[in-house]
Coordinates of C-alpha atoms in Angstrom, one line a residue:
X1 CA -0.8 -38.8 115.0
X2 CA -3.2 -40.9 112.8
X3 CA -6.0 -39.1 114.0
X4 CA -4.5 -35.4 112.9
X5 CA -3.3 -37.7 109.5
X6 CA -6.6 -38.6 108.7
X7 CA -8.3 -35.3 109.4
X8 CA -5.6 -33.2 107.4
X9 CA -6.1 -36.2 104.2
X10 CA -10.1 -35.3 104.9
X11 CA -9.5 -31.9 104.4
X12 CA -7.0 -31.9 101.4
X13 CA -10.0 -34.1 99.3
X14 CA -12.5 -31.7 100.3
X15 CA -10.3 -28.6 99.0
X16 CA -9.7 -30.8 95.9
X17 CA -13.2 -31.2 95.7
X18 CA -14.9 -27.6 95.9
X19 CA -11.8 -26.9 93.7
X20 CA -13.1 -28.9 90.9
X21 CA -17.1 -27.7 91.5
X22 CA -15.6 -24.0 91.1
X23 CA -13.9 -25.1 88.0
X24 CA -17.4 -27.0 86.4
X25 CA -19.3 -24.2 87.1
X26 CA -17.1 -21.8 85.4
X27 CA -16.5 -24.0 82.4
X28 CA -21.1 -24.4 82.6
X29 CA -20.8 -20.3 82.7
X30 CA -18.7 -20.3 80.1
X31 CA -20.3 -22.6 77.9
X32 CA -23.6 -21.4 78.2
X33 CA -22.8 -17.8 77.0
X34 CA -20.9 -19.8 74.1
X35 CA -24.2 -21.1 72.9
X36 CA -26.3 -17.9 73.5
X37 CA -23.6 -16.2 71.1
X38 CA -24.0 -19.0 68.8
X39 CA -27.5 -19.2 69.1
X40 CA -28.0 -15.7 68.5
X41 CA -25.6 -15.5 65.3
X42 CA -27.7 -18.7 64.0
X43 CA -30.7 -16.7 65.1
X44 CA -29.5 -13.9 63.0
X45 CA -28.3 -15.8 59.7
X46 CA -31.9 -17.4 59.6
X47 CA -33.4 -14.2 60.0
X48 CA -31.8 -12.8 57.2
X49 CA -31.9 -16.0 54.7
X50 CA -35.7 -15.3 55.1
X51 CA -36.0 -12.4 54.9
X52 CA -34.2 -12.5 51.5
X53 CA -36.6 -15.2 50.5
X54 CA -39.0 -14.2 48.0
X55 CA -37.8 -11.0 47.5
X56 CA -37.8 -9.6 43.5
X57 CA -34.2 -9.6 42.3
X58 CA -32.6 -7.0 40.7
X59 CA -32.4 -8.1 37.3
X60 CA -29.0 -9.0 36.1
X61 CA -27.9 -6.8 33.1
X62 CA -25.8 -7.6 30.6
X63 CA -22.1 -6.0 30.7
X64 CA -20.7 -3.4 28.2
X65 CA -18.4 -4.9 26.4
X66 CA -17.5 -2.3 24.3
X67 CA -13.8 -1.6 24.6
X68 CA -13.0 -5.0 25.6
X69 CA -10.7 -7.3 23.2
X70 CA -12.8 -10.1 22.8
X71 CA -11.1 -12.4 19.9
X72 CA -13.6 -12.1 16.7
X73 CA -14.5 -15.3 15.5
X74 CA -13.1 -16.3 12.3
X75 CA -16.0 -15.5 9.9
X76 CA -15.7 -13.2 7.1
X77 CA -18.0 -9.8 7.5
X78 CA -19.9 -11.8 4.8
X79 CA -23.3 -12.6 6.0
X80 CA -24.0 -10.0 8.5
X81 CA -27.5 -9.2 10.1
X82 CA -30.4 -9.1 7.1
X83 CA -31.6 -5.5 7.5
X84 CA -35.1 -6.0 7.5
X85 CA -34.6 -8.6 4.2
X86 CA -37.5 -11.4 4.7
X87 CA -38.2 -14.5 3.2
X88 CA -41.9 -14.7 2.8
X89 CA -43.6 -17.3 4.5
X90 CA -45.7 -18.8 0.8
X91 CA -41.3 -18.9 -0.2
X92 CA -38.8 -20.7 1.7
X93 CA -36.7 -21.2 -0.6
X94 CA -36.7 -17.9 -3.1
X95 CA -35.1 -15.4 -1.0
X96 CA -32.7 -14.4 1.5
X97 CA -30.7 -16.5 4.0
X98 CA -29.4 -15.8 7.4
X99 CA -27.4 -13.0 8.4
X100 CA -24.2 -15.6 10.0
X101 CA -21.4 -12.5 11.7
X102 CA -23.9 -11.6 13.7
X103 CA -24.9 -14.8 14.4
X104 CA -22.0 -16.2 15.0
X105 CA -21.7 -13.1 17.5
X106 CA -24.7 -14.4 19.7
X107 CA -23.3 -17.8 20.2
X108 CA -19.7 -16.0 21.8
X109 CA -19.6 -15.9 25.7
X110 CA -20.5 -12.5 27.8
X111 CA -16.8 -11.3 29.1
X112 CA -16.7 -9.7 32.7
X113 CA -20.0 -10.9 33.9
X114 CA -20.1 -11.3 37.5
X115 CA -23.4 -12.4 37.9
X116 CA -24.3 -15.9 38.1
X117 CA -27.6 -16.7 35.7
X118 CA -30.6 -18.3 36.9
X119 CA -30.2 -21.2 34.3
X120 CA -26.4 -21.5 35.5
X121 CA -27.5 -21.9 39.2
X122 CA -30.2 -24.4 38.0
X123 CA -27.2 -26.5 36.3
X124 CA -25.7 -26.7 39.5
X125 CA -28.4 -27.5 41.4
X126 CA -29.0 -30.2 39.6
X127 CA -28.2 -33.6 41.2
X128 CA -28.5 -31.7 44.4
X129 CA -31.9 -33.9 46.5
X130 CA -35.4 -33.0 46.3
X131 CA -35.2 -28.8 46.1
X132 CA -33.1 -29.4 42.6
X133 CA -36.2 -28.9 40.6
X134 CA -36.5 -26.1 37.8
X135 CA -39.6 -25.0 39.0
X136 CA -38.5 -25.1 43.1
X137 CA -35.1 -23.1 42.1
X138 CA -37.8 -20.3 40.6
X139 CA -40.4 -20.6 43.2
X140 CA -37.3 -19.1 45.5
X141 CA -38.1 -15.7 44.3
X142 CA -41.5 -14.3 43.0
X143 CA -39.7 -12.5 40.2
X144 CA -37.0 -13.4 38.3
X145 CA -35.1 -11.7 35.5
X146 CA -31.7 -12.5 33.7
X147 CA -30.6 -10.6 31.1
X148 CA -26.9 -12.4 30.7
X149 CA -27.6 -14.6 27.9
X150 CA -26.0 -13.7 25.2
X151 CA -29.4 -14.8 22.9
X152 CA -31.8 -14.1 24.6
X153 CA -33.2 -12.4 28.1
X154 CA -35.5 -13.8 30.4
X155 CA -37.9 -13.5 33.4
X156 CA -39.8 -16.0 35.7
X157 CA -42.7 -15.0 37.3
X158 CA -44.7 -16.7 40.1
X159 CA -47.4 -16.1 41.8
X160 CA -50.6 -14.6 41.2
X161 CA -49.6 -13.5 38.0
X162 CA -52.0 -11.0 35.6
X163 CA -51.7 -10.1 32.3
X164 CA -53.0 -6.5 31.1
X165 CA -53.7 -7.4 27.4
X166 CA -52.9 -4.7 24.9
X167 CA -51.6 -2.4 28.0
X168 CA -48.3 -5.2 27.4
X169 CA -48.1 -4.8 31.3
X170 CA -47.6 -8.3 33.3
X171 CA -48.1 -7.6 37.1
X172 CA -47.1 -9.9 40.4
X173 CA -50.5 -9.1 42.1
X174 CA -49.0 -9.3 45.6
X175 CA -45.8 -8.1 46.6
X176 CA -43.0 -10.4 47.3
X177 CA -42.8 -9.9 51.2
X178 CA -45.4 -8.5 53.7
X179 CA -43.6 -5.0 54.1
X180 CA -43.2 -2.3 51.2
X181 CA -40.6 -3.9 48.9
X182 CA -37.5 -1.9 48.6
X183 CA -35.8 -3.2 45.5
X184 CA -36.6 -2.5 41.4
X185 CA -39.9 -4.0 41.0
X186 CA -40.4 -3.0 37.3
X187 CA -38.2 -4.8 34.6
X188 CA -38.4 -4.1 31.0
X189 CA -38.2 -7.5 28.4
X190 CA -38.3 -8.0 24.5
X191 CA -39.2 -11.4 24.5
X192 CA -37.3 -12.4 20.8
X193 CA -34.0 -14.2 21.3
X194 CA -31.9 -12.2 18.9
X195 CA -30.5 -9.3 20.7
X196 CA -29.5 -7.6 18.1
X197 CA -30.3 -3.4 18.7
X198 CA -31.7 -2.9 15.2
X199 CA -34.0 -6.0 15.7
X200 CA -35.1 -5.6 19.2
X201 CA -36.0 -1.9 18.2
X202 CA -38.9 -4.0 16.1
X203 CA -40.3 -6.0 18.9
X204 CA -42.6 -5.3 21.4
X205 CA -41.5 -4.4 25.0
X206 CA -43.1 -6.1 27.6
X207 CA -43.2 -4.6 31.3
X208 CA -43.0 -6.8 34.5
X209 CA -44.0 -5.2 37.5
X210 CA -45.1 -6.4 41.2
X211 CA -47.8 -4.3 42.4
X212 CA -47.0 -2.4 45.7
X213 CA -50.8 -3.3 47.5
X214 CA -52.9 -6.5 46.3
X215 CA -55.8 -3.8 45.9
X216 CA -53.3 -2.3 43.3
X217 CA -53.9 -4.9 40.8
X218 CA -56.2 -5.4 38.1
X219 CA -59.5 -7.5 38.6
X220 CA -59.0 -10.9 37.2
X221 CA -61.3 -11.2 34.0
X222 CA -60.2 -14.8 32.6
X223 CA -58.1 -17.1 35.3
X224 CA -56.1 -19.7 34.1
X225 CA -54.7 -22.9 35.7
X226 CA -51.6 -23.9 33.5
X227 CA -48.2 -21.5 33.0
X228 CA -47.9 -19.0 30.4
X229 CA -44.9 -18.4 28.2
X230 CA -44.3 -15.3 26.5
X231 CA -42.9 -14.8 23.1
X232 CA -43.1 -12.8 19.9
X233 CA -43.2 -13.3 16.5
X234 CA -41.6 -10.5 15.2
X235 CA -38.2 -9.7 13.8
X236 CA -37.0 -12.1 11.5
X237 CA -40.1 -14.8 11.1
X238 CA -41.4 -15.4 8.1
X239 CA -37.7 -16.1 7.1
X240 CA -37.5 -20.0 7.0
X241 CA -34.2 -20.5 8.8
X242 CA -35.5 -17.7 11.5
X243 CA -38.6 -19.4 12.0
X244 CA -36.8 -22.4 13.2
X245 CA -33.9 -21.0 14.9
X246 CA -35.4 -18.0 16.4
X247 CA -38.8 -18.9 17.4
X248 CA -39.3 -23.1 17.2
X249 CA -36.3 -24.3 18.6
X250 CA -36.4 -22.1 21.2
X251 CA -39.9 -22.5 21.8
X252 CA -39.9 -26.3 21.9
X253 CA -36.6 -25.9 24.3
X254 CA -38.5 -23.7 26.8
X255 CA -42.5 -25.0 26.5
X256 CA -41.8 -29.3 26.0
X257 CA -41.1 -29.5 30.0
X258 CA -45.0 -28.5 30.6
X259 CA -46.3 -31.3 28.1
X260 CA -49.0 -29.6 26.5
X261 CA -50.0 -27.9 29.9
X262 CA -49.0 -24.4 29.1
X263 CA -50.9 -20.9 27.0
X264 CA -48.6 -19.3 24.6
X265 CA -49.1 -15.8 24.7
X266 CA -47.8 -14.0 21.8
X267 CA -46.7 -10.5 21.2
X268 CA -46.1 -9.1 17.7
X269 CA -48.4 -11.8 16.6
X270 CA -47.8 -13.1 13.3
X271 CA -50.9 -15.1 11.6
X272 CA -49.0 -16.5 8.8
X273 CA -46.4 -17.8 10.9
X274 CA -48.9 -19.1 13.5
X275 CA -50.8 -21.3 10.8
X276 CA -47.9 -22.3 9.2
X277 CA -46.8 -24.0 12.0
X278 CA -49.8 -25.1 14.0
X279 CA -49.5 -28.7 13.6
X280 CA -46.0 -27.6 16.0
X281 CA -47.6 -25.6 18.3
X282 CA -50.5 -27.8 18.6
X283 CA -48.0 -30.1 20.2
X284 CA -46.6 -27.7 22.7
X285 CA -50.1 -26.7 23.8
X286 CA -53.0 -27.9 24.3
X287 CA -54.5 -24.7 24.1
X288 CA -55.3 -21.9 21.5
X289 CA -52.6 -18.8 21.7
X290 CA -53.3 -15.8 22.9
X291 CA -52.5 -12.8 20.8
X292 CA -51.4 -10.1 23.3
X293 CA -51.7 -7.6 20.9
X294 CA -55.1 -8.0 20.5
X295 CA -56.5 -8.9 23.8
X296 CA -57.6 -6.3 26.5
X297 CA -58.6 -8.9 29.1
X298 CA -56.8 -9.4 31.9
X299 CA -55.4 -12.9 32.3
X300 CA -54.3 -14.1 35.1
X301 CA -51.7 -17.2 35.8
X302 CA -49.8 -19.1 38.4
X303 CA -46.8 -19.1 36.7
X304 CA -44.8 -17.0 33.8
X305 CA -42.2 -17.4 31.7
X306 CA -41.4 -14.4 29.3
X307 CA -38.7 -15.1 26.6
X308 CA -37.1 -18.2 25.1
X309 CA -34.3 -20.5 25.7
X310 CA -31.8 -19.8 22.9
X311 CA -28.2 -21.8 22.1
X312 CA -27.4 -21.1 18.4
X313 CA -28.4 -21.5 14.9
X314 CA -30.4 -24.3 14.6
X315 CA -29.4 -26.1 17.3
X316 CA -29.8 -26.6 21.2
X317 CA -26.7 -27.1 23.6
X318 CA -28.3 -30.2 25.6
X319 CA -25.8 -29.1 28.6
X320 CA -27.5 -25.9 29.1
X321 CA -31.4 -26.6 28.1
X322 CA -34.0 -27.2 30.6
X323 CA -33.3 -31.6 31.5
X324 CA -31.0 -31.6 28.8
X325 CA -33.4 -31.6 25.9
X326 CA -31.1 -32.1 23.0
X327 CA -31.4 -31.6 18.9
X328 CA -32.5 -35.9 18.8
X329 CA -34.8 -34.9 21.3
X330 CA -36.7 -31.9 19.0
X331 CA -36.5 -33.9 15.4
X332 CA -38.3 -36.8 17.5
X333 CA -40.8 -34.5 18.5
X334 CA -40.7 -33.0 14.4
X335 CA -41.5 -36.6 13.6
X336 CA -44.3 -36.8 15.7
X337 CA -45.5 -33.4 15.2
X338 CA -45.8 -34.4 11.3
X339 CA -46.0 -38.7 11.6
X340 CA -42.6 -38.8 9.3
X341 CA -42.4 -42.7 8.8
X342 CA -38.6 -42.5 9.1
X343 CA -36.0 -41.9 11.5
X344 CA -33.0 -43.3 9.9
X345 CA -31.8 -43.7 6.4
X346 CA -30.1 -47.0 5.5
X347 CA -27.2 -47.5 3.0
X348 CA -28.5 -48.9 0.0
X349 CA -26.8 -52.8 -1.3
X350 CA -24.9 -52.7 -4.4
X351 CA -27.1 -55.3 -5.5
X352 CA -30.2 -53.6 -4.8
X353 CA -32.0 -51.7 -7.7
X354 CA -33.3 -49.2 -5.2
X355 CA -32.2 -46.1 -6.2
X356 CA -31.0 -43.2 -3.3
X357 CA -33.1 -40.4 -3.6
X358 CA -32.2 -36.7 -3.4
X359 CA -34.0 -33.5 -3.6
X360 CA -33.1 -30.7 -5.3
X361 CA -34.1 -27.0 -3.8
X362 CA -34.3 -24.6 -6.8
X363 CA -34.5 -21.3 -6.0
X364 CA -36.0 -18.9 -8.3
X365 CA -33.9 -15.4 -8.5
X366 CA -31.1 -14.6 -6.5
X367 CA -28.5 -18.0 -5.6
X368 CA -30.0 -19.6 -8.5
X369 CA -28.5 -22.2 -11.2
X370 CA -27.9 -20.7 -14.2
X371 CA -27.2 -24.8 -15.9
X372 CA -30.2 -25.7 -13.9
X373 CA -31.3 -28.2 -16.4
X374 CA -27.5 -29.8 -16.8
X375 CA -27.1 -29.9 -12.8
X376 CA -30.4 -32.2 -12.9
X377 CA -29.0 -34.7 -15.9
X378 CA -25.5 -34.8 -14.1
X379 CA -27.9 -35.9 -10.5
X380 CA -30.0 -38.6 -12.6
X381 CA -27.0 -39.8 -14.9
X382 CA -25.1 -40.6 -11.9
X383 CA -27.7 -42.7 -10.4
X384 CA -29.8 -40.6 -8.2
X385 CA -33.6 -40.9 -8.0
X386 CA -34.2 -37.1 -8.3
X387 CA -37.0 -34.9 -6.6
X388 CA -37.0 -30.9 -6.9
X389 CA -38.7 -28.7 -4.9
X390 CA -39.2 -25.0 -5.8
X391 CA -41.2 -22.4 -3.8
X392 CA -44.4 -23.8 -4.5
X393 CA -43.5 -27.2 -3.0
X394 CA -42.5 -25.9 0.2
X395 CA -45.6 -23.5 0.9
X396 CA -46.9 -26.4 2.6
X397 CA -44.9 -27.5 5.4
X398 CA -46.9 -30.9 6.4
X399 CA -46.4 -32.0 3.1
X400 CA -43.0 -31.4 2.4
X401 CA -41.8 -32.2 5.6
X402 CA -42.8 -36.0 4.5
X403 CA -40.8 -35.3 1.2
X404 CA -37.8 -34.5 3.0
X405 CA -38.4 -37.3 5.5
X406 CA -38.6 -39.4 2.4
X407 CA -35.1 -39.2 0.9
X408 CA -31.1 -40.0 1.4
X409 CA -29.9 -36.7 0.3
X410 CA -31.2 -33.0 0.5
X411 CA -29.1 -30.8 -1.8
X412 CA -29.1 -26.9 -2.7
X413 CA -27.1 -23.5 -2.8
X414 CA -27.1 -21.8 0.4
X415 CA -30.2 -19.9 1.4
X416 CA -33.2 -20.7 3.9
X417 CA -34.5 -23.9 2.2
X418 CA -31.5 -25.9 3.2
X419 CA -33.3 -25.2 6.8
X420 CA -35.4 -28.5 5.7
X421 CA -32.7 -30.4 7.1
X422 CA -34.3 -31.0 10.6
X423 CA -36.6 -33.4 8.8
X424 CA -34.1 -35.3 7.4
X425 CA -34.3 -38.9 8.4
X426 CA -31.0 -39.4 11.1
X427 CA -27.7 -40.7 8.3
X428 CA -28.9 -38.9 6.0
X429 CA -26.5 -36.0 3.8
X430 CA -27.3 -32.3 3.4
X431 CA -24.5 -31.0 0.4
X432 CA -24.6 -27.6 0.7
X433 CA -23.6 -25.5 -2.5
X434 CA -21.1 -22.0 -1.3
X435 CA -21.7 -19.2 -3.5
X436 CA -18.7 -16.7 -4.1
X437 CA -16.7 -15.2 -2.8
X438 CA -15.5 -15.6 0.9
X439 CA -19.1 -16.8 2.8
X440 CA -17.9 -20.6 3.3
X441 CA -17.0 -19.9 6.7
X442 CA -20.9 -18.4 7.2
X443 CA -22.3 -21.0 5.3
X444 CA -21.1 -23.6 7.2
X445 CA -21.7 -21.8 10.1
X446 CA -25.1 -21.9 9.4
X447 CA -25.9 -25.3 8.1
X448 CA -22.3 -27.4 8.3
X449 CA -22.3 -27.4 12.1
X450 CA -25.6 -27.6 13.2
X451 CA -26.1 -31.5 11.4
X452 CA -23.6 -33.6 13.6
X453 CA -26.0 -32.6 16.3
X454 CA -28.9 -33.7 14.1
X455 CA -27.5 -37.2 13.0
X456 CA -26.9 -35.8 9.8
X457 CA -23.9 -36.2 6.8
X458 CA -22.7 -32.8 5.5
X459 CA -20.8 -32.0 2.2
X460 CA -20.3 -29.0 1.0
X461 CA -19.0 -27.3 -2.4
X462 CA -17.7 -24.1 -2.8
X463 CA -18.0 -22.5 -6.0
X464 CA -14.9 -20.6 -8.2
X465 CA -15.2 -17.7 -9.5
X466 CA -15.9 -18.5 -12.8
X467 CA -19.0 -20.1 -11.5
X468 CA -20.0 -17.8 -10.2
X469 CA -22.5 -14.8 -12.5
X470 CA -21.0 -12.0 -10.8
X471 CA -17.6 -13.0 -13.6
X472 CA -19.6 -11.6 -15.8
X473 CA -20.1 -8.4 -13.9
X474 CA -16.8 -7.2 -12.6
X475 CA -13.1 -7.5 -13.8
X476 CA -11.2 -10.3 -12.4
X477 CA -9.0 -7.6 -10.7
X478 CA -12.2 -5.8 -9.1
X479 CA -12.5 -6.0 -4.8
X480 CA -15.5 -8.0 -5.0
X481 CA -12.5 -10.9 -5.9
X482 CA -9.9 -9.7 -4.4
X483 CA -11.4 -8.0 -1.0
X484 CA -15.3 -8.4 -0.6
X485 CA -15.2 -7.6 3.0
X486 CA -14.1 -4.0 2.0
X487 CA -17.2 -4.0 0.0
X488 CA -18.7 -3.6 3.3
X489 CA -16.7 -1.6 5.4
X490 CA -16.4 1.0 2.2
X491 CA -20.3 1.1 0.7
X492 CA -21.9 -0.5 3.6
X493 CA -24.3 -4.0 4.3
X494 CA -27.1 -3.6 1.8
X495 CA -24.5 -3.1 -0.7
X496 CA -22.9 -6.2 0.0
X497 CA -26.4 -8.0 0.5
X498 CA -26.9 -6.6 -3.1
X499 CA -23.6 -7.8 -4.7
X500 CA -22.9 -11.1 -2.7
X501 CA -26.3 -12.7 -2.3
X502 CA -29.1 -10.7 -4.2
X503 CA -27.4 -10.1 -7.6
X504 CA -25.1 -13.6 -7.7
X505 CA -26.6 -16.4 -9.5
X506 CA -24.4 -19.9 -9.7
X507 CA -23.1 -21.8 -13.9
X508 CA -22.1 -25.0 -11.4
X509 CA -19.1 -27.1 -13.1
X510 CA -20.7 -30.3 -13.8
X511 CA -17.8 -32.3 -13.9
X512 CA -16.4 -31.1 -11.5
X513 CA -19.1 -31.0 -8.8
X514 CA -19.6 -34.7 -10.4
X515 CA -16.9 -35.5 -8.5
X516 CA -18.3 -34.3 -5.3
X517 CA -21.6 -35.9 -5.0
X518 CA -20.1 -39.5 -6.6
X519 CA -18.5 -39.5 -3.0
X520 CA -21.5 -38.9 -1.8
X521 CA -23.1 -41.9 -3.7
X522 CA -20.6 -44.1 -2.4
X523 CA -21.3 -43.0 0.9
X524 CA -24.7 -44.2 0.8
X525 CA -23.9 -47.5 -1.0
X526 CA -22.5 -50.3 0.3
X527 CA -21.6 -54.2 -0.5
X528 CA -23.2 -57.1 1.6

């Protein structure tokens, strides 16, 4: 009986036994085609990611957003784009502002894009370990384009990168993967941020294209070792404010991150503008610029950036610009471009016999002061050390930079000189005098919210109409009083141009703009 109870026990464990060896090697079976599947989808995802690696994007287009109802900003039809109107170079002061609608209309955000831009997906890679570089995030692809900026369009290049002189034909010399690449691989690119139609029909187009075969590609006639950036120096330069906030700011934004290390290749190559402002670009590169225009070499590069980084009207949005270069970060760089002595202005003691010192831009023409004389005994009488400037003065941009640099308070009716104000010692006050009738909201677009950024005061006076000479041209009932932006939408821009800003010229109320720019004594003073 024990012996049959033993063997029966023996035999129930063995069953139990090759039960649970049946059951392992099912699960093993199991398992293992588990991982093959996964293997193979991980397999497959790799495959792809690579494959996409170092392919040329499609370029990102801009949407139509014609049709849409995108709120208008709340800016008279006033100041809209200048038609051609320039400021010459040897004048910075004599002629025509900015254009400030359309202005205001490159600063609004893109409705319905889709598309997420390169310099978005560079803000958030940022932070993100060793891969979060600028240059790493481009190296991803060999060609880059966005054209979703509402400024300005764009495209990186790198590689073995050649540059067809006068052709305007920059080439990828190899393709961007070892088979025939099957996406766009020619882009066209104005690089001028100002995308406005009537300007960009001005500028030079530029081509970027990968070549299908390395053979394809031109013979390299000068190689270069540092980056290239691309930009013209058409459209509006040679207009003060424009230089700055169309070509400078931007450039300084998109070149400083090289440190000198860097050719600036030019299209629509400007000469007046380029020696005007050499001691700047002298400082972004430590090399002389190449005129594209005039060059039938072929270049070649490692790198290429074609277009500029552009935010707004004199002014830089440090949470968008290449490691967050800010408007303190470009007046330091001013200041070093032109050894300004000072970065601050300090209030003035009661008790001091130091007098503030403010200078005067008098334009000649158009947005003049009819009282001109009066305006300057009013400045002096109420205890101002006074300094005017005229369009000779400011041909000379070292030198007047360092007269800027060198007082409290920089005063004058609206029109390019006021640009000036980026040399401006930080504290300091820009007053800004409003012609008639309805272009405050322009004008202070312009020049009142661009200074906060800059460390700088701003006060501003807008004129009546009895100050203003165009009283003495129409009735008091007449639309240029009662409805100016009709003036425009009924007889067009270079009507209003005419009217508003060419033909108006400003009798300033002493005593009562007296009363402005006491407060603006008393800001400067102070007791101990």
């Amino acid at each position: 009986m024990r012996s049959s109870d033993s063997f029966s026990h023996q035999n129930s464990r063995r069953l139990s036994l090759a039960a649970l060896c049946g059951c392992l090697v099912i699960v093993t079976a199991i398992l293992t085609c588990l991982m093959d599947s996964t293997s193979n989808t991980i397999a497959s995802l790799s495959l792809q990611l690579s494959s996409y690696r170092n392919v040329t994007l499609h370029m990102v287009e801009e949407p139509n957003t014609e049709g849409q109802d995108v709120a208008a900003p709340k800016v008279p039809l006033a100041l809209k784009e200048n038609q051609g109107r320039k400021e010459s170079s040897a004048d910075a002061v004599s002629t025509s502002p900015s254009s400030t609608m359309e202005e205001m209309k490159l600063d609004e955000s893109t409705t319905g894009n889709q598309t997420v831009p390169l310099q978005q997906q560079y803000e958030e890679k940022q932070g993100g370990g060793d891969d979060s570089s600028y240059e790493s995030l481009v190296k991803e692809s060999r060609v880059v384009c966005d054209f979703t900026a509402p400024r300005s369009d764009m495209c990186w290049m790198d590689g073995d990168v050649r540059v067809l002189g006068k052709s305007s034909l920059v080439m990828l010399a190899s393709p961007p993967t070892d088979r025939a690449p099957t996406h766009n691989t020619t882009w066209k690119i104005r690089p001028y941020p100002r995308k406005w139609e009537s300007t960009m029909e001005l500028i030079k187009e530029l081509t970027v294209t990968v070549a299908a075969e390395p053979d394809q590609a031109p013979r390299c006639m000068v190689n270069h070792s540092v980056p290239a950036v691309f930009f013209s120096t058409g459209g509006f330069v040679g207009n003060y404010f424009h230089d700055f906030t169309d070509v400078i700011i931007p450039l300084f934004m998109t070149s400083r991150r090289f440190n000198g290390e860097v050719r600036l290749v030019v299209t629509d190559f400007n000469h007046q503008f380029m020696d005007k402002y050499q001691q700047i670009l002298k400082q972004l590169s430590h090399y002389p610029a190449i005129n594209l225009d005039a060059d039938d070499r072929v270049h070649c590069f490692p790198h290429a950036h074609l277009g500029l980084f552009s935010h707004r009207a004199l002014g830089i949005d440090s949470s968008k610009s290449p490691d967050g270069i800010s408007m303190s970060d470009f007046r330091s760089f001013l200041r070093k471009s032109f050894s300004l002595r000072r970065a601050h202005s300090k209030e003035i003691d009661l008790r001091s016999r130091r007098k503030p010192r403010l200078l005067l831009i008098l334009r000649k023409g158009s947005r003049s002061f009819v009282n001109e004389r009066e305006v300057m005994r009013m400045v002096k009488g109420l205890g101002f050390k006074l300094i005017t400037a005229g369009p000779e003065e400011t041909k000379n941009i070292s030198r007047f930079a360092q007269v800027v640099n060198s007082v409290d308070v920089l005063m004058g009716i609206h029109g390019a000189g006021l640009a000036n104000m980026v040399f401006l010692p930080s504290n300091a006050t820009v007053v800004q005098i409003i012609p008639c009738c309805g272009l405050a909201d322009g004008s202070r677009y312009i020049f009142g919210e661009p200074a906060p950024d800059m460390g700088v005061r701003y006060v501003e006076y807008e004129i009546r109409v009895e100050e203003s000479s165009l009283a003495e041209q129409y009735p008091r009932d007449h639309e240029v009083f009662r409805n100016p932006i009709s003036i425009q939408k009924q007889q067009g821009f270079n009507e209003f141009w005419n009217i508003f800003l060419n033909k108006q010229k400003v009798k300033l109320d002493v005593p009562r703009f007296r009363s402005t720019l006491s407060q603006v004594l008393q800001s400067i003073k102070h007791h101990k």
